[in-house]
Coordinates of C-alpha atoms in Angstrom, one line a residue:
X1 CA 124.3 345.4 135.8
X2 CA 126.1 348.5 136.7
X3 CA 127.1 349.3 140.2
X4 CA 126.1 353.7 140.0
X5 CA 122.8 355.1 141.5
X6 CA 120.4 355.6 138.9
X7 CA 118.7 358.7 140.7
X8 CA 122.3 360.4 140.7
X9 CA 123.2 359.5 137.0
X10 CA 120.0 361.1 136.0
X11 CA 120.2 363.9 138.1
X12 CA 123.4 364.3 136.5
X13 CA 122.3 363.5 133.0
X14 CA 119.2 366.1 133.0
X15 CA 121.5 369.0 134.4
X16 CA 124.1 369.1 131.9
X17 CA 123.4 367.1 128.8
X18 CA 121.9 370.1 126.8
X19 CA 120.4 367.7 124.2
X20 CA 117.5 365.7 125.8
X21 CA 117.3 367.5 129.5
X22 CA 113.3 366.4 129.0
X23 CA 114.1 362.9 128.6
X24 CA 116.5 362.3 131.7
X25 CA 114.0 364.3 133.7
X26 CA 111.3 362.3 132.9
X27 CA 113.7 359.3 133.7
X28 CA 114.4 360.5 137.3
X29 CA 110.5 361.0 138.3
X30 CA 110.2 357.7 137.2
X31 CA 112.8 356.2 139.0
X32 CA 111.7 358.4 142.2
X33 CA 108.3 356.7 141.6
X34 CA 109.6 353.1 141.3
X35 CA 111.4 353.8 144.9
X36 CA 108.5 355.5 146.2
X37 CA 106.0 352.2 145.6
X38 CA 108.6 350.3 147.2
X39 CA 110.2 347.8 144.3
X40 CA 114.1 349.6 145.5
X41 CA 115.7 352.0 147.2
X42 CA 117.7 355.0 146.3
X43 CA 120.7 352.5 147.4
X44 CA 119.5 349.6 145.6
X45 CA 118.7 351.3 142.4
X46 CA 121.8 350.3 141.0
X47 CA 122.4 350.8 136.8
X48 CA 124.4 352.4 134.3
X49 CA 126.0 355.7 133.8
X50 CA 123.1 356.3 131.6
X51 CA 119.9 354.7 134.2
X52 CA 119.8 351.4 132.8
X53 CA 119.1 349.2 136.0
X54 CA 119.5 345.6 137.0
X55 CA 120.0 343.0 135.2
X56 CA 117.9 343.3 132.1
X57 CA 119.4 347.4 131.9
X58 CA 115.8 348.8 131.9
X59 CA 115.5 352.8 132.2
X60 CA 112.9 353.3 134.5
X61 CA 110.0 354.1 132.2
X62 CA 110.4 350.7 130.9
X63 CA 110.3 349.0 134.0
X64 CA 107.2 351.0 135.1
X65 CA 105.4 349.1 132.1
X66 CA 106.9 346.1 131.6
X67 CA 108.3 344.9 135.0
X68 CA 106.7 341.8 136.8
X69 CA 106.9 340.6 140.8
X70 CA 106.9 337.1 139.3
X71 CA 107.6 335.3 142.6
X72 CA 104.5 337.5 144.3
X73 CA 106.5 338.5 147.3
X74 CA 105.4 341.9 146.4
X75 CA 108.3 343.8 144.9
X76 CA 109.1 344.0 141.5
X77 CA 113.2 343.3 141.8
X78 CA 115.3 343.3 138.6
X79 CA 118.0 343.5 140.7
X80 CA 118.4 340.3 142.8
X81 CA 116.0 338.4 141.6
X82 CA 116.9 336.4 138.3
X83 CA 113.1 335.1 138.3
X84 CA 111.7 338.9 138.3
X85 CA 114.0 340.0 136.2
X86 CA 113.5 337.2 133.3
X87 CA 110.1 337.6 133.7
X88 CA 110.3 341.2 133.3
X89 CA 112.2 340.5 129.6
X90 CA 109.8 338.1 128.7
X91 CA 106.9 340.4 129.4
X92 CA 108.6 343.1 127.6
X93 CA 109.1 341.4 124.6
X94 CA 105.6 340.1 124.3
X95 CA 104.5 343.5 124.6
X96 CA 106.8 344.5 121.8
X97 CA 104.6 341.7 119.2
X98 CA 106.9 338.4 119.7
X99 CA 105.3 335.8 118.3
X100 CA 105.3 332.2 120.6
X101 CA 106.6 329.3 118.5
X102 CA 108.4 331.8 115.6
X103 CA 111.9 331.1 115.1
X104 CA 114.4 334.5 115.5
X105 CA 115.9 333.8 112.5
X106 CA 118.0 331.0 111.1
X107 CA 121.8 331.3 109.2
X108 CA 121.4 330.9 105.8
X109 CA 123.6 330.5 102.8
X110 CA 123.0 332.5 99.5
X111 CA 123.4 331.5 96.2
X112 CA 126.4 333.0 94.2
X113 CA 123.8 335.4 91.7
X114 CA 121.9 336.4 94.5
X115 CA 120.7 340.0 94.2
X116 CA 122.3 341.8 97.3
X117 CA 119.8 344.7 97.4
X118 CA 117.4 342.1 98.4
X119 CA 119.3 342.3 101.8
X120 CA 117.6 345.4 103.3
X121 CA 114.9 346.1 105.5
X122 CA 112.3 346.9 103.5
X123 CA 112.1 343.9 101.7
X124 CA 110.4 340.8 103.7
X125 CA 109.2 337.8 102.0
X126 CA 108.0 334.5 103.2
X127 CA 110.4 331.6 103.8
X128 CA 108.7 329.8 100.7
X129 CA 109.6 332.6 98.7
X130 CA 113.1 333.2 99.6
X131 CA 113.5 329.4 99.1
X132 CA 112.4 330.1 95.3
X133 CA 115.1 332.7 95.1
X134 CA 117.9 330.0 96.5
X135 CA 118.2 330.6 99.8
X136 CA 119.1 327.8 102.1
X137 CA 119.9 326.7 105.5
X138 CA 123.1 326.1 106.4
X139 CA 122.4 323.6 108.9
X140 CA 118.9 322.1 109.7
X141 CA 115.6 323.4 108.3
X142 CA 113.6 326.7 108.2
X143 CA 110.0 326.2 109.9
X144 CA 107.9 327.3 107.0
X145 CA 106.0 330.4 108.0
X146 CA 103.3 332.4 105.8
X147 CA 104.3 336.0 107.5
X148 CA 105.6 338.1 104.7
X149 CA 108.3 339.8 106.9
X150 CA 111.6 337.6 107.0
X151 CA 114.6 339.7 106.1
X152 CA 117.8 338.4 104.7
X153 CA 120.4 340.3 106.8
X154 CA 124.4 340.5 106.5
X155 CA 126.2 341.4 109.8
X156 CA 129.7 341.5 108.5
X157 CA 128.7 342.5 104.7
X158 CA 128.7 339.8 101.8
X159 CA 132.3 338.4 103.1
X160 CA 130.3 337.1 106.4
X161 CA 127.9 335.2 107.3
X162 CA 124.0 335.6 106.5
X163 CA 120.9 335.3 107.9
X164 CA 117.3 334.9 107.5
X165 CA 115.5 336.8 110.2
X166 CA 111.9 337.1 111.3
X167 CA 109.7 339.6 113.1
X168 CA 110.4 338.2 116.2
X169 CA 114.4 339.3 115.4
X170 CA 112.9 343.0 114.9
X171 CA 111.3 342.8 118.2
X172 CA 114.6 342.2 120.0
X173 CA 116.1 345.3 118.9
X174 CA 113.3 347.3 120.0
X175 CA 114.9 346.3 123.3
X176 CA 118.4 347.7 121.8
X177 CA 118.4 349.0 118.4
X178 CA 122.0 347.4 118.2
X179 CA 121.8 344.3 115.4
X180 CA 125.0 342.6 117.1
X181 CA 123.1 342.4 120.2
X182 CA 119.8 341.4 118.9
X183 CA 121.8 338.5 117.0
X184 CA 123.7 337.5 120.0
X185 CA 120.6 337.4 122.0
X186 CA 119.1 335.1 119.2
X187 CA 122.2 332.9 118.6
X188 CA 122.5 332.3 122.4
X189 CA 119.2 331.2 123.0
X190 CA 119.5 328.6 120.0
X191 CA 122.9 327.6 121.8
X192 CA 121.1 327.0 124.9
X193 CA 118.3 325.1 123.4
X194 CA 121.1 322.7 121.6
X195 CA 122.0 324.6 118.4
X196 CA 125.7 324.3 116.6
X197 CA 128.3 327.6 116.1
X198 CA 127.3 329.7 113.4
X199 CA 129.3 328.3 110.3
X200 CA 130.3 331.2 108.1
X201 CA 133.6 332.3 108.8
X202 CA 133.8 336.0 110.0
X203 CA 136.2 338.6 108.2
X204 CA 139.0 338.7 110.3
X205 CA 140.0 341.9 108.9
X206 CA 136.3 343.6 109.8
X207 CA 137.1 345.3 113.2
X208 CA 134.6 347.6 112.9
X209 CA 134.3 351.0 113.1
X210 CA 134.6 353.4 115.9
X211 CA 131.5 356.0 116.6
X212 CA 134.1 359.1 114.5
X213 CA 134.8 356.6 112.2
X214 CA 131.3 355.8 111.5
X215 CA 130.6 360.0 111.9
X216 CA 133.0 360.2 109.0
X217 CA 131.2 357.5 106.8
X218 CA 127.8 359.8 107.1
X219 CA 129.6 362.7 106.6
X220 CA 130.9 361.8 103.2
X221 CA 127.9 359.9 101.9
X222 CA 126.3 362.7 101.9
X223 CA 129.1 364.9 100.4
X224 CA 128.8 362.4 97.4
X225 CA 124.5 363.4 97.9
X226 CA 123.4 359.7 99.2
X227 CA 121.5 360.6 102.2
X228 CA 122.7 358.8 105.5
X229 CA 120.0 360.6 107.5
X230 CA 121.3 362.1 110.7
X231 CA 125.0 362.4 111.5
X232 CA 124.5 360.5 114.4
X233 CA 126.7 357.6 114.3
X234 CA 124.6 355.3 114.7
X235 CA 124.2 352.3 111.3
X236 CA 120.4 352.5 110.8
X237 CA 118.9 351.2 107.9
X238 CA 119.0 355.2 106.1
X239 CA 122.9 355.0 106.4
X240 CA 122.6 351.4 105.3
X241 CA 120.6 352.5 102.2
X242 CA 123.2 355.5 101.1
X243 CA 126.0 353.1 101.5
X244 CA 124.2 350.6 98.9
X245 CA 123.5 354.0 96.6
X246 CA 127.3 354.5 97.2
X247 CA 128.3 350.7 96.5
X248 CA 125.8 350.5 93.3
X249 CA 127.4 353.5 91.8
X250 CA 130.4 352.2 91.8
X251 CA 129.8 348.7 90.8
X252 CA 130.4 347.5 94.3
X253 CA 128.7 344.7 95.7
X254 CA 125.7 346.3 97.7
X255 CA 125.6 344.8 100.7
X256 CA 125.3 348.0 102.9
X257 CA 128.0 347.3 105.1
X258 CA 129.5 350.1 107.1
X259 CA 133.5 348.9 106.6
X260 CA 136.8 349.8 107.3
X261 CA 137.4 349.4 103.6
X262 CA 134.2 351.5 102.7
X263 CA 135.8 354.0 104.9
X264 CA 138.8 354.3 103.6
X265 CA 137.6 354.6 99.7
X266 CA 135.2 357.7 101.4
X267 CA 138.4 359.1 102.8
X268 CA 140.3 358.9 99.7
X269 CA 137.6 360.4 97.5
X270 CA 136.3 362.9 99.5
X271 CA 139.6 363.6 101.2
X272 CA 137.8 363.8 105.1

């Protein structure tokens, strides 16, 4: 949950981080506001270095719309209070558009000619129609669905596992715009309710890439003039889409994985 004071981490943040002073502002006269109407106090406001509080990691704009006194004792306590706090999530997410009864997503295996540009976020089918194209589940069955938005997505790249994911998935990274969390949160709720381990192996030599590293992989996309959008490091689905531009040119399998592999071939051609 974090154990700093949220109103000193955004003092803090809005005095010296040059980039988005507005933003952590706006964060601290919310969080004055929260303590003001009495759901904490300046001690109990406990979060991260960056004002994500309790146990949910809500920055205080969020938990001035979304959070919920959901045992009516008449604070609003994501701290303490598991029942507030789950609450809280659950309220947040329906806000964001989850759909009741949808499925997250299910693991799915491909067939070997499958097209991996297909893989991307702007192309959603329905589950009929991915069926028609080979997909499968790898264990159980896919609850047929008419919405046109489930995505085929490849965490580790097209040595991994894959997965056929729903709306509902895209609604848990509007809570953090991070895919490995979004899919934990999804593949821990489906452990909970009784589901298996995922059964693709994971490559055991895919470690990742480090926030430079990934700097690095924008930075040379766009030397070789795929866009990767902003040199943020951060994978979004525009740095996704210049490493697929990058794989296709050279005849590599497009999954748009960020890689230690990809990186090195960028380093070795572009010489960063």
């Amino acid at each position: 949950m974090g154990n700093r004071s949220v109103t000193r981490s955004l003092a803090t943040l809005a005095a010296v981080d040059a980039r988005r002073p507005q933003l952590w502002r706006d964060e601290l006269f919310a969080a004055l506001a929260i303590i003001d109407k009495g759901d904490a106090t300046v001690e109990t406001m406990s979060g991260s270095w960056a004002g994500a509080m309790g146990h949910m990691q809500f920055m205080p704009s969020s938990f001035q719309k979304h959070a919920v006194d959901f045992d009516g004792d008449g604070r609003r306590d994501i701290w303490s209070n598991p029942g507030d706090a789950l609450a809280s999530a659950a309220n947040f997410l329906k806000a964001s558009g989850w759909v009741t009864g949808r499925a997250w997503g299910r693991e799915v295996t491909l067939p070997g000619n499958f097209d991996l540009t297909l893989a991307a976020p702007n192309v959603g089918k329905t589950v009929t129609a991915w069926q028609m194209l080979g997909v499968r589940p790898t264990t159980g069955l896919i609850p047929l669905d008419d919405d046109p938005n489930w995505q085929i997505i490849l965490p580790a790249g097209a040595k991994g596992p894959a997965f056929l994911v729903s709306s509902n998935f895209e609604v848990l990274l509007k809570y953090n715009r991070a895919m490995p969390y979004a899919l934990a949160v999804g593949h821990l709720a489906d452990r909970l309710a009784g589901g298996g381990a995922i059964a693709a192996a994971w490559p055991v030599d895919d470690i990742g890439l480090s926030k430079d590293e990934i700097g690095d992989v924008q930075r040379a996309l766009a030397g070789f003039g795929h866009d990767p959008g902003p040199i943020d490091s951060i994978i979004g689905a525009q740095t996704r889409a210049a490493i697929r531009a990058f794989q296709q040119a050279r005849q590599l399998p497009p999954d748009g994985h960020a890689s230690l592999g990809l990186l090195r071939r960028l380093r070795n051609e572009r010489r960063i």
